[in-house]
PDB file of C-alpha atoms in Angstrom:
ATOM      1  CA  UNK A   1      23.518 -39.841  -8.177  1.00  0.00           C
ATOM      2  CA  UNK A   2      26.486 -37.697  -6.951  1.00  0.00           C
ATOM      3  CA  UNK A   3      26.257 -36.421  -3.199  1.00  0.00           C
ATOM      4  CA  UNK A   4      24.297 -33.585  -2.408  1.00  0.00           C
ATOM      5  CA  UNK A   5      26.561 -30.088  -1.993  1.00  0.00           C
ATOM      6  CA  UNK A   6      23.301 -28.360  -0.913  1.00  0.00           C
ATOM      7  CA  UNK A   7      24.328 -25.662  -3.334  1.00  0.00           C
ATOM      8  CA  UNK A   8      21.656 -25.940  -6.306  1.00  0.00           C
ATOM      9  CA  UNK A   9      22.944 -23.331  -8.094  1.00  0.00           C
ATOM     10  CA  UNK A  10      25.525 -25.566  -9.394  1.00  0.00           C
ATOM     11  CA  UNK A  11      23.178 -28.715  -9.457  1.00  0.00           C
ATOM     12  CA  UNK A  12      20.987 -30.097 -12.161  1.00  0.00           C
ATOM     13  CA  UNK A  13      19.126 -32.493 -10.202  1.00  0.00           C
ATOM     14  CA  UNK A  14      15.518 -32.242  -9.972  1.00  0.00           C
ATOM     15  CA  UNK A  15      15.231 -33.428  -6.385  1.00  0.00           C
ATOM     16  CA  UNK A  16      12.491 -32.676  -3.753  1.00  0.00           C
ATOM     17  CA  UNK A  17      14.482 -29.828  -1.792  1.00  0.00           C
ATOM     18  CA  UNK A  18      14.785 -28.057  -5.397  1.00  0.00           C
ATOM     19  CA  UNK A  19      11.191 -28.092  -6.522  1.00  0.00           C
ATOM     20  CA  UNK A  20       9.672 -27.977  -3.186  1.00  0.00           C
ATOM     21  CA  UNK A  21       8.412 -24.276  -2.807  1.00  0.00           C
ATOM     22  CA  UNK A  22       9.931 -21.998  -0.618  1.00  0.00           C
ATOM     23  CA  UNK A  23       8.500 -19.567   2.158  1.00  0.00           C
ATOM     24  CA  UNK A  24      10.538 -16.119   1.873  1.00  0.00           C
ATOM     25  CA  UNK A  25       8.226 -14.657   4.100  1.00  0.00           C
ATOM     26  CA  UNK A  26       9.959 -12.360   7.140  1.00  0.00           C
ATOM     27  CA  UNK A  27       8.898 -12.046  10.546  1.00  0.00           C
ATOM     28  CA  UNK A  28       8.770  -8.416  12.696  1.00  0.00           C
ATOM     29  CA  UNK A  29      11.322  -8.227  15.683  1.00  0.00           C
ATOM     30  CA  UNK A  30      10.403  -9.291  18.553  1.00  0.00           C
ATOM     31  CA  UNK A  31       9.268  -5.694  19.739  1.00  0.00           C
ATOM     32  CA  UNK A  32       6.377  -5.781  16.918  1.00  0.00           C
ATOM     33  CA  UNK A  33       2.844  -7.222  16.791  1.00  0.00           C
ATOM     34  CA  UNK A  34       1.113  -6.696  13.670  1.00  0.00           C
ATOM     35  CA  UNK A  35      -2.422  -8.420  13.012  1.00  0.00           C
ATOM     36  CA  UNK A  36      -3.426  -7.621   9.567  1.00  0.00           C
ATOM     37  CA  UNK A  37      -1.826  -6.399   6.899  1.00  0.00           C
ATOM     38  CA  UNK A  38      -3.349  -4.643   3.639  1.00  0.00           C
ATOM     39  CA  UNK A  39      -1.334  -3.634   0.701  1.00  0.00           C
ATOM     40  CA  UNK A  40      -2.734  -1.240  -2.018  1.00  0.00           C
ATOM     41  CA  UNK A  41      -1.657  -1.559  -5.429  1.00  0.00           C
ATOM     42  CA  UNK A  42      -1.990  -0.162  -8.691  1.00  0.00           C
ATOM     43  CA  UNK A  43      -0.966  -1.530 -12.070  1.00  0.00           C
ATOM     44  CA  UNK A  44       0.620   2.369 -13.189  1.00  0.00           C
ATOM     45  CA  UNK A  45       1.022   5.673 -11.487  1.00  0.00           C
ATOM     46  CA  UNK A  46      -0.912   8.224 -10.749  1.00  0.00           C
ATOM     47  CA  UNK A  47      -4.174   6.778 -10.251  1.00  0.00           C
ATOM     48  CA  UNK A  48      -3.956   7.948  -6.410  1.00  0.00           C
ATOM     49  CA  UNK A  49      -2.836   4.782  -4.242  1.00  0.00           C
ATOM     50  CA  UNK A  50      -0.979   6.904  -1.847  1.00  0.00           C
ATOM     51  CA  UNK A  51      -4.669   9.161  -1.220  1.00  0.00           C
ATOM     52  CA  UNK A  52      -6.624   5.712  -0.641  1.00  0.00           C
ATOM     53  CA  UNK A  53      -3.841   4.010   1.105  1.00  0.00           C
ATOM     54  CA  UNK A  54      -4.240   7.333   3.379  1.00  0.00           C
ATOM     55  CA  UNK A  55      -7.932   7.423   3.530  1.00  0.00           C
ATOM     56  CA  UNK A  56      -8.408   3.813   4.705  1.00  0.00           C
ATOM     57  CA  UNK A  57      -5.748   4.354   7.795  1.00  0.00           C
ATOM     58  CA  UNK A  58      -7.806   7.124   8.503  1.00  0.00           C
ATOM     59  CA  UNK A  59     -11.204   5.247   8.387  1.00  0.00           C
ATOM     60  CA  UNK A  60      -9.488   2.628  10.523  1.00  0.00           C
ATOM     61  CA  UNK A  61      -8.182   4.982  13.075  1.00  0.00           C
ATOM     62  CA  UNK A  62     -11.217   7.057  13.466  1.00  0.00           C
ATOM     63  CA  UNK A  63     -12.716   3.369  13.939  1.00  0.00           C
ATOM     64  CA  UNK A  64     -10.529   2.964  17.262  1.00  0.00           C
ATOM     65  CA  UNK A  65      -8.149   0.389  15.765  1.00  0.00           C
ATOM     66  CA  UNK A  66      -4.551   0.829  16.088  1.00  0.00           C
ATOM     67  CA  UNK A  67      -2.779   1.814  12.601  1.00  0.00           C
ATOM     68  CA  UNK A  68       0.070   2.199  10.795  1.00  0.00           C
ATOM     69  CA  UNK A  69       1.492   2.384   6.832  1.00  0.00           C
ATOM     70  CA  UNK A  70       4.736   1.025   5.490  1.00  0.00           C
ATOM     71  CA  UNK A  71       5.463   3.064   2.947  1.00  0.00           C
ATOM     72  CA  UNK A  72       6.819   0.446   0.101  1.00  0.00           C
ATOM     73  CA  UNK A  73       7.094   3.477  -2.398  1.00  0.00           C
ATOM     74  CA  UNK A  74      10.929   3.870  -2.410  1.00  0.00           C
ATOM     75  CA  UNK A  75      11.330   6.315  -5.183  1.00  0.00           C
ATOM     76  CA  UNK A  76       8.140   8.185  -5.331  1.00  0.00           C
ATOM     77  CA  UNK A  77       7.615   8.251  -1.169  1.00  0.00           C
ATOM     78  CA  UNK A  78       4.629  10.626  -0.996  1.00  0.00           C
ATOM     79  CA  UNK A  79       2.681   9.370   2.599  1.00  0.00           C
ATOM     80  CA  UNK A  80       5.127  12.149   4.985  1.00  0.00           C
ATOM     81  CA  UNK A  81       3.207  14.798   2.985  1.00  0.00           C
ATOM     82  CA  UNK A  82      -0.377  13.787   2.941  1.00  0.00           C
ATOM     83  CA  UNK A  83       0.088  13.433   7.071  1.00  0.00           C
ATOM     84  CA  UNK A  84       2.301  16.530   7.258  1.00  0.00           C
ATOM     85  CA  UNK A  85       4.949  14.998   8.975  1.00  0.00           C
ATOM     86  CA  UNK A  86       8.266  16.855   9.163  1.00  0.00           C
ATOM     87  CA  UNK A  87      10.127  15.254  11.575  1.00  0.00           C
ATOM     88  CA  UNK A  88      12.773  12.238  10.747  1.00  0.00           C
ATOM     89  CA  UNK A  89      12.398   9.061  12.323  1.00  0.00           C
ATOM     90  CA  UNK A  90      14.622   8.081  14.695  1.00  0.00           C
ATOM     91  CA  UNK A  91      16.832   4.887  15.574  1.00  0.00           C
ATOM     92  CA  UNK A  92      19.103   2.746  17.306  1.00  0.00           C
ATOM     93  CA  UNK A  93      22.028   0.026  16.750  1.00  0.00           C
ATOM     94  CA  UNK A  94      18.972  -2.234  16.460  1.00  0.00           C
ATOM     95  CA  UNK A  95      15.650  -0.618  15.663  1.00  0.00           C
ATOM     96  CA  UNK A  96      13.765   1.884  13.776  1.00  0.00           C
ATOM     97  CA  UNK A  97      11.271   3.635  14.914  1.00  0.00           C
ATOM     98  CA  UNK A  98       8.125   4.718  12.740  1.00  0.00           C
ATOM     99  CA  UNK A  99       6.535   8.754  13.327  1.00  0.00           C
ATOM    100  CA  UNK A 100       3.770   9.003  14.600  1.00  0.00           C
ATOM    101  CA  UNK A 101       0.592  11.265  13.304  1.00  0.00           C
ATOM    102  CA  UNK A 102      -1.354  13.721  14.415  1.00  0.00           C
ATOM    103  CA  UNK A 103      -4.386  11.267  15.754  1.00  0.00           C
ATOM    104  CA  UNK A 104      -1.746   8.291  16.382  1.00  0.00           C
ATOM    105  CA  UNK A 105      -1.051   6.487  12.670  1.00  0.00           C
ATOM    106  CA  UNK A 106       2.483   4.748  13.193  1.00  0.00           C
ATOM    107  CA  UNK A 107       4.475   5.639   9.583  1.00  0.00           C
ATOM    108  CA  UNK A 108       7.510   4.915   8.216  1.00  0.00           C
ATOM    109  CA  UNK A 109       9.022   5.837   4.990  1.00  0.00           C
ATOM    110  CA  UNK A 110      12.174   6.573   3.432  1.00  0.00           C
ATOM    111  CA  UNK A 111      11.348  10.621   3.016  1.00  0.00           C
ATOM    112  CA  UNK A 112      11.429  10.487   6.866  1.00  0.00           C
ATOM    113  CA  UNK A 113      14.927   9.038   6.947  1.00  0.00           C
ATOM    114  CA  UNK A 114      16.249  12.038   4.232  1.00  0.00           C
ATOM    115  CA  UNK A 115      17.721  15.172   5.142  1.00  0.00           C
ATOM    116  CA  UNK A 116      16.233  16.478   2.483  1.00  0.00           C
ATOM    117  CA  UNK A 117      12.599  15.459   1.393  1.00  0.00           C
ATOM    118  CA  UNK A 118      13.023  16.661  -1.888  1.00  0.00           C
ATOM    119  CA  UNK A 119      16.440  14.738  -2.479  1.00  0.00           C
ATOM    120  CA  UNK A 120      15.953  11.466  -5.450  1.00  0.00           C
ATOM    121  CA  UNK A 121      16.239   7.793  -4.381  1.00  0.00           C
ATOM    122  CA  UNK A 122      18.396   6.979  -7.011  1.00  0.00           C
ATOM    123  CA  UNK A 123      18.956   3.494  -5.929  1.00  0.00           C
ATOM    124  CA  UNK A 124      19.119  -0.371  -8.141  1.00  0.00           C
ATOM    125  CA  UNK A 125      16.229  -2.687  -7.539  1.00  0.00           C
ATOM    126  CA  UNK A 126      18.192  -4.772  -4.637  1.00  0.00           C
ATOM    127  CA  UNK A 127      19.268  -2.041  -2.680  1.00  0.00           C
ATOM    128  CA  UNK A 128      15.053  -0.795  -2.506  1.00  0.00           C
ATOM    129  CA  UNK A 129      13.648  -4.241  -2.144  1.00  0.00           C
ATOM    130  CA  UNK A 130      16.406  -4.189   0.602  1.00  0.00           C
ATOM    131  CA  UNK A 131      15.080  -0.818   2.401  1.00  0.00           C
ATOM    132  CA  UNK A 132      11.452  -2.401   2.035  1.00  0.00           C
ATOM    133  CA  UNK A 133      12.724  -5.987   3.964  1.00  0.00           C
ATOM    134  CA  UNK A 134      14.242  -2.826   6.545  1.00  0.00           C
ATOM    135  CA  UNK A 135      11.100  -1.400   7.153  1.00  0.00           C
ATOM    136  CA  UNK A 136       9.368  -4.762   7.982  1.00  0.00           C
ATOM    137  CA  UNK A 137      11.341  -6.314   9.755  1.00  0.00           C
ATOM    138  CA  UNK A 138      13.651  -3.441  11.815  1.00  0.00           C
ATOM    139  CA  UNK A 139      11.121  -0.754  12.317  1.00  0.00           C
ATOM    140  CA  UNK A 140       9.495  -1.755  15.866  1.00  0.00           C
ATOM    141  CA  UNK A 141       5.711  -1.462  15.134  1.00  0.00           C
ATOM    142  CA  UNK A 142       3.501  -1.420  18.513  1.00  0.00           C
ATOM    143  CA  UNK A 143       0.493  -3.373  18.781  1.00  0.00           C
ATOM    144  CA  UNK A 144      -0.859  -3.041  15.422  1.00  0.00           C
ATOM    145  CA  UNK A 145      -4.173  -3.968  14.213  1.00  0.00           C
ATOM    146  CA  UNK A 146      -4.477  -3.181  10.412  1.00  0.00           C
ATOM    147  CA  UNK A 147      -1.129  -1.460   8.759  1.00  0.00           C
ATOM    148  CA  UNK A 148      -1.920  -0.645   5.468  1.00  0.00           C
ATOM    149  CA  UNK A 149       1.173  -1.059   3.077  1.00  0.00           C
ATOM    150  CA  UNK A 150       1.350   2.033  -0.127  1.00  0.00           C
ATOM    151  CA  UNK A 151       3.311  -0.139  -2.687  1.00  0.00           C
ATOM    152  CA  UNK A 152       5.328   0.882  -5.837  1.00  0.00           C
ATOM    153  CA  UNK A 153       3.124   0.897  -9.078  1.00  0.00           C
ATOM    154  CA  UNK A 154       3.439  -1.565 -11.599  1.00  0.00           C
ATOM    155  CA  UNK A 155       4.408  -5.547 -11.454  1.00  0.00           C
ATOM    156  CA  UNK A 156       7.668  -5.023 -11.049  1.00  0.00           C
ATOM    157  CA  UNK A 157      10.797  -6.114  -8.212  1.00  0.00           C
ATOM    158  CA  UNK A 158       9.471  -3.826  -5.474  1.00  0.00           C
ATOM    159  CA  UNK A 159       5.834  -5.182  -5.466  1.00  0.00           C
ATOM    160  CA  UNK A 160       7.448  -8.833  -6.094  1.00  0.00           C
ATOM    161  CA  UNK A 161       9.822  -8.468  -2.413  1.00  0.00           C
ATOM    162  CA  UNK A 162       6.955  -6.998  -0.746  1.00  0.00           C
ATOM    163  CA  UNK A 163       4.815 -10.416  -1.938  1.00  0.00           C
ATOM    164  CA  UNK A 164       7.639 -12.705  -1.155  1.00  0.00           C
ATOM    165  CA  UNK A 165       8.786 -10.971   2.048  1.00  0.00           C
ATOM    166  CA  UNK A 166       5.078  -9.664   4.142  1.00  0.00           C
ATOM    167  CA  UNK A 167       2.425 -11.502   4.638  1.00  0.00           C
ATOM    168  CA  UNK A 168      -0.143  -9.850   3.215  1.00  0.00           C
ATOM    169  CA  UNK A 169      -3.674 -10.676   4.257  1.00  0.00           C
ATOM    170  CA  UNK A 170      -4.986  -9.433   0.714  1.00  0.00           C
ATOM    171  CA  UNK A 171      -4.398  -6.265  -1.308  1.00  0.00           C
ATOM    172  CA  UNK A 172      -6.591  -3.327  -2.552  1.00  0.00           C
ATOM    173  CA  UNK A 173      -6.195  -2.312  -6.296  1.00  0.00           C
ATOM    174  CA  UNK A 174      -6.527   1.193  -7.443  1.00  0.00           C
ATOM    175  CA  UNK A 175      -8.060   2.382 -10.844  1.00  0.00           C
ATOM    176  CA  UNK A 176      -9.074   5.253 -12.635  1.00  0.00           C
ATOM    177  CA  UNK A 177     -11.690   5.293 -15.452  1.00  0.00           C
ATOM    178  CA  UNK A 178      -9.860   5.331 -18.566  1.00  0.00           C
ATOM    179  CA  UNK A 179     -10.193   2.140 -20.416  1.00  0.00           C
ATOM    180  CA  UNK A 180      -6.467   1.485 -20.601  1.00  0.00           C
ATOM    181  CA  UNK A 181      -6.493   1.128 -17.061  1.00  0.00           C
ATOM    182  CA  UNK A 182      -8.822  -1.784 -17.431  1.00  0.00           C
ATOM    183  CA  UNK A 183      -5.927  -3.498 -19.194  1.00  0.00           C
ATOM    184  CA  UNK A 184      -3.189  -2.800 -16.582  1.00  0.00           C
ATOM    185  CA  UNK A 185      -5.506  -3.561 -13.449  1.00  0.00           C
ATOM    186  CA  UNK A 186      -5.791  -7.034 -15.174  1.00  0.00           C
ATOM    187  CA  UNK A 187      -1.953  -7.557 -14.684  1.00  0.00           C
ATOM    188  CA  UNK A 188      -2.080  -6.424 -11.450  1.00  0.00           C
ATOM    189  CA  UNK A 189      -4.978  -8.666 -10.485  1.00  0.00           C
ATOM    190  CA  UNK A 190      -3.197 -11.826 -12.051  1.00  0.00           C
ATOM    191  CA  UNK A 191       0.353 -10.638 -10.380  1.00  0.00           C
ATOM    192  CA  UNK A 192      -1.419 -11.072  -6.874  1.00  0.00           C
ATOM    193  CA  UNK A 193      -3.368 -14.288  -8.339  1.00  0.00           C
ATOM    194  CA  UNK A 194       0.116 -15.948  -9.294  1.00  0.00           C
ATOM    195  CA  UNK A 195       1.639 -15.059  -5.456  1.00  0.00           C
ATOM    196  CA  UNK A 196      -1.493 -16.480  -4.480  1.00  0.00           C
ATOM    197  CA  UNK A 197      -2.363 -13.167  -2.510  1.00  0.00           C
ATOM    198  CA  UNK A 198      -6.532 -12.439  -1.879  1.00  0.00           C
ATOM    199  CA  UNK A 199      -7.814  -9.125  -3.766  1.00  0.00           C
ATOM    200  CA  UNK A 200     -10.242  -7.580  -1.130  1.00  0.00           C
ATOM    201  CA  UNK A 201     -11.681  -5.193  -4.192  1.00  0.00           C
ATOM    202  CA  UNK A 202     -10.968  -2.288  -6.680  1.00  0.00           C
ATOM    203  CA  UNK A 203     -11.321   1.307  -5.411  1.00  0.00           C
ATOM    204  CA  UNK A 204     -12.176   3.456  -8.562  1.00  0.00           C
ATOM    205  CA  UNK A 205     -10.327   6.991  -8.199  1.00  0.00           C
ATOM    206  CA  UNK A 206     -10.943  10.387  -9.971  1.00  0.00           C
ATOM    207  CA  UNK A 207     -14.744   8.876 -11.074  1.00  0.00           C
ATOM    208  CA  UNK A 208     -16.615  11.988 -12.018  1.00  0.00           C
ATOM    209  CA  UNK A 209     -16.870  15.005 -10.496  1.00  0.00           C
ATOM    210  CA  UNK A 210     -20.277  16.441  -8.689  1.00  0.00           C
ATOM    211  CA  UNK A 211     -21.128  19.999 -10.595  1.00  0.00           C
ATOM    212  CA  UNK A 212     -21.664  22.411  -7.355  1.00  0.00           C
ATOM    213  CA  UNK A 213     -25.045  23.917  -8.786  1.00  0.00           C
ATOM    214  CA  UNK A 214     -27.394  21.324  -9.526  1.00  0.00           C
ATOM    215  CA  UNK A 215     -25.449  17.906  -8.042  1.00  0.00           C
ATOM    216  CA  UNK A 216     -25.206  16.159 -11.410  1.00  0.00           C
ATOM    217  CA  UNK A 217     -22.091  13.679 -11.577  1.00  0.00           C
ATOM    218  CA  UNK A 218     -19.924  14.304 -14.578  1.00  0.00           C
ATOM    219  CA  UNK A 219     -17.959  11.827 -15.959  1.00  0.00           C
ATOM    220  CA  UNK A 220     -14.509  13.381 -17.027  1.00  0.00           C
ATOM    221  CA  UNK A 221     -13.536  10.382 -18.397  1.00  0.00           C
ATOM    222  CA  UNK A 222     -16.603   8.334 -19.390  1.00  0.00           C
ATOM    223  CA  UNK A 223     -18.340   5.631 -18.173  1.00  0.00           C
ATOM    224  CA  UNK A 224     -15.906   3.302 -16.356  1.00  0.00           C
ATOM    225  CA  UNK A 225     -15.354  -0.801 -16.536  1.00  0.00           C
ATOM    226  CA  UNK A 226     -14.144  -1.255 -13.205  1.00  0.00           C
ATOM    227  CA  UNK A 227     -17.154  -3.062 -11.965  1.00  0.00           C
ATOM    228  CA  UNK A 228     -16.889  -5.443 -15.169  1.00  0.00           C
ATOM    229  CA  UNK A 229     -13.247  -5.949 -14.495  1.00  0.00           C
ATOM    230  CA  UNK A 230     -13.471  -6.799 -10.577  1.00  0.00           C
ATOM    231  CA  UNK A 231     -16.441  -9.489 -11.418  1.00  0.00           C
ATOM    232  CA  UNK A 232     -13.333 -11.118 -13.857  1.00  0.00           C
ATOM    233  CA  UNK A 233     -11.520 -11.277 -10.890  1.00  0.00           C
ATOM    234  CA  UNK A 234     -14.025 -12.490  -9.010  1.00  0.00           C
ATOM    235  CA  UNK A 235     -13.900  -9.349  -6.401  1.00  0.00           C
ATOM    236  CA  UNK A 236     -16.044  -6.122  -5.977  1.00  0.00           C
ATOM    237  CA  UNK A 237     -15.855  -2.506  -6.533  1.00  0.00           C
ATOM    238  CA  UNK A 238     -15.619  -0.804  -3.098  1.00  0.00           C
ATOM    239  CA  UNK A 239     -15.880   2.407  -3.352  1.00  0.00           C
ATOM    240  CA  UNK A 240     -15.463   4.871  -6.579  1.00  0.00           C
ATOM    241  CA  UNK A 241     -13.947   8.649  -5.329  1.00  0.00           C
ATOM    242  CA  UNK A 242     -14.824  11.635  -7.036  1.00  0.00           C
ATOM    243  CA  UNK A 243     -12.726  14.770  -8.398  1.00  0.00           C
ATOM    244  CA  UNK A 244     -12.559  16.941  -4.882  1.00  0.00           C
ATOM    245  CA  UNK A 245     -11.172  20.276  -4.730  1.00  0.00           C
ATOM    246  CA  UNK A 246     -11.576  20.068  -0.725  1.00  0.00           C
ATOM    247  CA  UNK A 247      -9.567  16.683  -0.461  1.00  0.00           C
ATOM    248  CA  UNK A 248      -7.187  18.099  -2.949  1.00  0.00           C
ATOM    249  CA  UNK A 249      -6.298  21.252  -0.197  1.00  0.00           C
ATOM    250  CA  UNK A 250      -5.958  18.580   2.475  1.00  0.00           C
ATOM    251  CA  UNK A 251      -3.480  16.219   0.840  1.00  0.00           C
ATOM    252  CA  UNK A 252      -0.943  19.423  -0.305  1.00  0.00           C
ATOM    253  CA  UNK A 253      -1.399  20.809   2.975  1.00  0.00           C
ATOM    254  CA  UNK A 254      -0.746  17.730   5.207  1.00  0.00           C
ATOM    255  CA  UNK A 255      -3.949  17.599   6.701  1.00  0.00           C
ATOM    256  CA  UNK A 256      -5.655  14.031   5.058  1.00  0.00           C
ATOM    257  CA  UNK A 257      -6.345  13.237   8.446  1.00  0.00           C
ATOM    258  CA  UNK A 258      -9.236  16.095   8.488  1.00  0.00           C
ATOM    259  CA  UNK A 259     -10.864  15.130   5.605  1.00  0.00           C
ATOM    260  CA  UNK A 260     -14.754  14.647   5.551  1.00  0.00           C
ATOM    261  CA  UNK A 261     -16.469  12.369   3.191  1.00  0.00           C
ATOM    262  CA  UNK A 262     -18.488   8.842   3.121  1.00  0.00           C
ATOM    263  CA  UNK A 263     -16.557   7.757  -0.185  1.00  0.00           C
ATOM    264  CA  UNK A 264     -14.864   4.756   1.655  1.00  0.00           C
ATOM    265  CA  UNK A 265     -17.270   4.329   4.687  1.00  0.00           C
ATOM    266  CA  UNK A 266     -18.883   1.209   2.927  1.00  0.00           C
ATOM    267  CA  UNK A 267     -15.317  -0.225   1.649  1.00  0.00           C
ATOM    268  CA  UNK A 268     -13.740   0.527   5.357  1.00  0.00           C
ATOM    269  CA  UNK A 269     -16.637  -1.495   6.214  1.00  0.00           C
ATOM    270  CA  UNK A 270     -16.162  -4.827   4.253  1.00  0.00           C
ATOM    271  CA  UNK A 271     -12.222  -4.515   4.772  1.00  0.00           C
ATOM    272  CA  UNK A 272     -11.692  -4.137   8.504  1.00  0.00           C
ATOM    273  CA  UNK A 273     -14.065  -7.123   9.046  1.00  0.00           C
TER     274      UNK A 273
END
């Protein structure tokens, strides 16, 4: 056998350093302490991951713990307008440093590094998975006790760095009722299977709405299989959210952190033990 170069990109031995498996995960700085970290996923868009990634800091906050979100959501950054936030964050030659909410939710995204909100991310796969590694690892998060991290939909490089890079203590899927969805949960239950990452439970979204007169729950979209689909997956359904005009003002106004509802009280519950 030839001498090792320690380059195996030019090597086709099958030795033990090769096939051994690497940890890619990233520590914080040395400024940051961050206890538990959540990520909530969802296999496409628009189901409302960004609204339950909001509501569960929320629950946690009004709970006393200290909270935060990484926004993971390069291209589609949406978390600076649920809280309202307007201002940009600010930095050093070494540090960046997350904006803080109204009742005290450290958050950092890339909308609050933009001069313009409204201005595209119109960046290559790298260059985000890069920005995501940034917000980890340079932004100094205080003494954290559950950040919640909004990830990109889909199974794609984004969700893959933020696997690789954070340590996540498990993730949170998000569904809607449609039986399609059923198919595209499943890949992104068997994405965070194969990175061996725990699924805490599915959080059904947009599950009927509650007629105003008489309290019935109508089912805009039929009866759903998300409880069928998290007992494949060997996980539970946490909570399902309804159609809600009232929590619909809230997010376009900035003001999730007023919302009232016991939706999530029972999944806030089983996750922050």
């Amino acid at each position: 056998m030839s001498e090792c170069t320690h380059d195996c990109s030019s090597c086709s031995q099958s030795c033990s350093s090769r096939t051994a498996p690497q940890d890619m995960h990233i520590e914080t700085n040395e400024l940051s302490n961050v206890k538990k970290v959540i990520g909530v996923v969802s296999g496409k868009g628009g189901v409302g991951k960004t609204l339950v990634t909001s509501l569960l800091a929320v629950e946690a906050r009004r709970r006393d713990f200290k909270t935060a979100i990484l926004d993971a959501d390069i291209t589609g950054p949406s978390i600076p307008k649920e809280f309202g936030l307007k201002q940009r964050a600010t930095g050093d030659e070494q540090f960046i440093y997350p904006v803080v909410t109204k009742t005290g939710i450290e958050v950092m995204s890339v909308n609050l590094l933009l001069e313009d909100e409204k201005q595209p991310v119109v960046w290559r796969g790298p260059v985000i998975a890069g920005v995501v590694k940034q917000f980890w690892n340079e932004v100094v998060w205080n003494d954290v006790d559950y950040m919640f991290v909004d990830m990109p939909p889909g199974t794609g490089d984004v969700p893959l760095t933020v696997y690789q890079s954070i340590r996540l203590d498990g993730i949170v899927i998000v569904t809607s009722p449609q039986e399609l969805v059923s198919m595209i949960v499943a890949k992104a239950a068997n994405m965070a299977k194969m990175m061996n990452i725990p699924i805490l439970g599915i959080i059904e979204n947009m599950s009927y709405v509650k007629c105003p007169k008489c309290g019935e729950e109508i089912k805009i979209f039929g009866e759903g299989h998300t409880e069928e689909t998290a007992k494949e997956f060997g996980t539970t359904l946490l909570a399902k959210i309804p159609f809600d005009s009232e929590l619909s003002k809230l997010s376009d106004n900035g003001c999730i952190e007023l919302f009232e509802g016991s939706w999530l009280t029972e999944a806030a519950d089983k996750l922050l033990k």
